[in-house]
Amino acid sequence: MIIKYKYGFEYKSFLFGWKNKELYRLPSVSDLRHYPLKKLNKIPIGKKIGYRVVRDKKTINQLMELTEIINYNYIIAGKQNKDCPF
């Protein structure tokens, strides 16, 4: 199964992607550590809503300014794959 992320941004050497109006941290490697795919939770920032992005609080408007086309494909193998018989 392949999940496609068309829009996203890079912030402090981490790649983030938008899917169904939700923000995800895409898999990456930093300082010999592997970071898996993770859905980020929305948080209140003053009177607005935003996300915590690499320990920084950013509103959705600030993240919209960073957003560009990334065309990232995330491949899921195994149990959650549609082609897997079990």
Coordinates of N, CA and C in Angstrom, one line a residue:
M1 N 0.8 -1.2 0.0 CA 0.0 0.0 0.0 C 0.9 1.2 0.0
I2 N 0.5 2.2 -0.8 CA 1.3 3.4 -0.9 C 0.4 4.6 -0.5
I3 N 0.9 5.4 0.4 CA 0.3 6.6 0.8 C 1.1 7.8 0.2
K4 N 0.4 8.6 -0.5 CA 1.0 9.7 -1.2 C 0.8 11.1 -0.5
Y5 N 1.9 11.8 -0.3 CA 1.8 13.1 0.3 C 2.2 14.1 -0.7
K6 N 1.3 14.9 -1.2 CA 1.6 15.9 -2.2 C 2.2 17.2 -1.7
Y7 N 1.6 17.7 -0.6 CA 2.1 18.9 0.0 C 2.7 18.7 1.3
G8 N 3.7 19.5 1.6 CA 4.4 19.4 2.9 C 5.5 20.5 2.9
F9 N 6.4 20.3 3.9 CA 7.5 21.2 4.1 C 8.7 20.5 4.9
E10 N 9.8 21.1 4.8 CA 11.0 20.7 5.6 C 11.3 21.7 6.6
Y11 N 11.5 21.3 7.9 CA 11.7 22.2 9.0 C 12.7 21.5 9.9
K12 N 13.9 22.2 10.1 CA 15.0 21.7 10.9 C 15.4 20.3 10.5
S13 N 15.5 20.0 9.2 CA 16.0 18.7 8.6 C 15.0 17.6 8.8
F14 N 13.7 17.9 9.2 CA 12.6 16.9 9.3 C 11.6 17.3 8.2
L15 N 11.1 16.2 7.6 CA 10.1 16.4 6.5 C 8.7 16.2 7.1
F16 N 7.8 17.1 6.8 CA 6.4 17.0 7.2 C 5.5 17.0 6.0
G17 N 4.4 16.3 6.1 CA 3.4 16.2 5.0 C 2.0 16.4 5.5
W18 N 1.1 17.0 4.6 CA -0.3 17.1 4.9 C -1.1 16.0 4.2
K19 N -2.0 15.4 4.9 CA -2.9 14.4 4.3 C -4.2 14.6 5.0
N20 N -5.3 14.8 4.2 CA -6.6 15.0 4.7 C -6.7 16.1 5.8
K21 N -6.0 17.2 5.5 CA -6.0 18.4 6.4 C -5.4 18.1 7.8
E22 N -4.6 17.0 7.9 CA -3.9 16.7 9.1 C -2.4 16.7 8.8
L23 N -1.5 17.0 9.8 CA -0.1 17.1 9.6 C 0.6 15.8 10.1
Y24 N 1.5 15.3 9.3 CA 2.3 14.1 9.7 C 3.8 14.4 9.6
R25 N 4.5 13.8 10.6 CA 6.0 13.8 10.4 C 6.3 12.6 9.6
L26 N 7.0 12.8 8.5 CA 7.4 11.7 7.6 C 8.6 11.0 8.1
P27 N 8.8 9.7 7.8 CA 10.0 9.0 8.3 C 11.3 9.7 7.9
S28 N 12.2 9.7 8.8 CA 13.5 10.3 8.5 C 14.6 9.7 9.5
V29 N 15.8 10.0 9.2 CA 17.0 9.6 10.0 C 17.7 10.9 10.4
S30 N 18.0 11.0 11.7 CA 18.8 12.2 12.1 C 19.7 11.7 13.3
D31 N 21.0 12.0 13.1 CA 22.0 11.6 14.1 C 21.9 10.1 14.5
L32 N 21.8 9.3 13.5 CA 21.7 7.8 13.7 C 20.4 7.3 14.4
R33 N 19.4 8.2 14.5 CA 18.1 7.8 15.1 C 17.1 7.8 13.9
H34 N 16.2 6.8 14.0 CA 15.2 6.6 13.0 C 13.9 7.1 13.6
Y35 N 13.2 8.0 12.9 CA 11.9 8.5 13.3 C 10.9 8.0 12.4
P36 N 9.8 7.3 12.9 CA 8.8 6.8 12.0 C 7.7 7.8 11.7
L37 N 6.8 7.4 10.8 CA 5.7 8.2 10.5 C 4.8 8.5 11.7
K38 N 4.4 9.7 11.9 CA 3.7 10.1 13.1 C 2.7 11.2 12.8
K39 N 1.5 11.0 13.3 CA 0.4 12.0 13.1 C 0.6 13.0 14.3
L40 N 0.7 14.3 14.0 CA 0.8 15.3 15.0 C -0.5 15.8 15.5
N41 N -0.6 16.0 16.8 CA -1.8 16.5 17.4 C -1.9 18.0 17.4
K42 N -3.1 18.5 17.2 CA -3.4 19.9 17.2 C -3.3 20.4 18.6
I43 N -2.7 21.7 18.8 CA -2.6 22.3 20.1 C -3.1 23.7 20.0
P44 N -3.6 24.2 21.1 CA -4.0 25.7 21.1 C -2.8 26.5 21.3
I45 N -2.7 27.6 20.5 CA -1.6 28.5 20.5 C -2.3 29.9 20.6
G46 N -2.4 30.4 21.8 CA -3.1 31.7 22.0 C -4.6 31.5 21.7
K47 N -5.1 32.2 20.7 CA -6.5 32.1 20.3 C -6.6 31.2 19.0
K48 N -5.5 30.7 18.5 CA -5.4 30.0 17.3 C -5.1 28.5 17.6
I49 N -5.2 27.7 16.5 CA -4.9 26.3 16.6 C -3.6 26.1 15.8
G50 N -2.8 25.2 16.2 CA -1.5 24.9 15.5 C -1.0 23.5 15.9
Y51 N 0.3 23.3 15.6 CA 1.0 22.1 15.9 C 2.3 22.3 16.5
R52 N 2.8 21.3 17.3 CA 4.2 21.4 17.8 C 5.1 20.7 16.8
V53 N 5.9 21.5 16.1 CA 6.8 21.0 15.1 C 8.2 21.1 15.5
V54 N 8.9 20.0 15.8 CA 10.2 19.9 16.3 C 10.4 20.9 17.5
R55 N 9.6 20.7 18.5 CA 9.6 21.4 19.7 C 9.2 22.9 19.6
D56 N 8.9 23.4 18.4 CA 8.4 24.7 18.2 C 6.9 24.8 18.0
K57 N 6.2 25.7 18.6 CA 4.8 25.9 18.4 C 4.6 26.7 17.2
K58 N 3.9 26.2 16.2 CA 3.6 26.9 14.9 C 2.1 26.9 14.7
T59 N 1.5 28.0 14.3 CA 0.1 28.1 14.0 C -0.1 27.5 12.6
I60 N -1.3 27.2 12.2 CA -1.6 26.6 10.9 C -1.3 27.7 9.8
N61 N -1.5 28.9 10.1 CA -1.2 30.0 9.1 C 0.3 30.1 8.9
Q62 N 1.2 29.9 9.9 CA 2.6 29.9 9.7 C 3.1 28.7 8.9
L63 N 2.4 27.5 9.2 CA 2.8 26.3 8.4 C 2.3 26.4 7.0
M64 N 1.2 27.1 6.7 CA 0.8 27.3 5.3 C 1.8 28.1 4.5
E65 N 2.5 29.0 5.1 CA 3.5 29.8 4.4 C 4.7 28.9 4.1
L66 N 5.0 27.9 4.9 CA 6.1 27.0 4.6 C 5.8 25.9 3.6
T67 N 4.5 25.6 3.4 CA 4.1 24.5 2.6 C 4.4 24.7 1.1
E68 N 4.9 23.5 0.5 CA 5.2 23.5 -0.9 C 4.9 22.1 -1.4
I69 N 5.1 21.8 -2.7 CA 4.8 20.5 -3.2 C 6.0 19.6 -3.0
I70 N 5.8 18.4 -2.3 CA 6.9 17.5 -2.0 C 6.8 16.2 -2.8
N71 N 5.6 15.7 -3.1 CA 5.4 14.4 -3.8 C 6.2 13.3 -3.2
Y72 N 5.8 13.0 -1.9 CA 6.5 11.9 -1.2 C 5.6 10.7 -1.1
N73 N 6.1 9.5 -1.4 CA 5.4 8.3 -1.3 C 5.9 7.5 -0.1
Y74 N 4.9 7.1 0.7 CA 5.2 6.2 1.9 C 4.7 4.8 1.6
I75 N 5.5 3.8 1.7 CA 5.1 2.5 1.3 C 4.9 1.7 2.6
I76 N 3.7 1.1 2.8 CA 3.4 0.3 3.9 C 3.5 -1.2 3.5
A77 N 4.3 -2.0 4.1 CA 4.4 -3.4 3.8 C 3.9 -4.2 4.9
G78 N 3.3 -5.3 4.6 CA 2.9 -6.3 5.7 C 1.4 -6.3 5.9
K79 N 1.0 -6.3 7.2 CA -0.4 -6.5 7.6 C -1.4 -5.5 7.1
Q80 N -1.0 -4.3 7.0 CA -1.9 -3.2 6.6 C -2.0 -3.1 5.1
N81 N -1.2 -3.9 4.4 CA -1.2 -3.8 2.9 C -2.5 -4.4 2.4
K82 N -3.1 -3.8 1.4 CA -4.3 -4.3 0.7 C -4.1 -5.6 0.0
D83 N -2.9 -5.8 -0.5 CA -2.6 -7.1 -1.2 C -2.2 -8.2 -0.3
C84 N -2.0 -8.0 1.0 CA -1.7 -9.1 1.9 C -2.9 -9.9 2.2
P85 N -2.9 -11.3 2.1 CA -4.0 -12.1 2.3 C -4.5 -12.2 3.7
F86 N -3.8 -11.8 4.7 CA -4.2 -11.9 6.1 C -4.2 -10.6 6.8

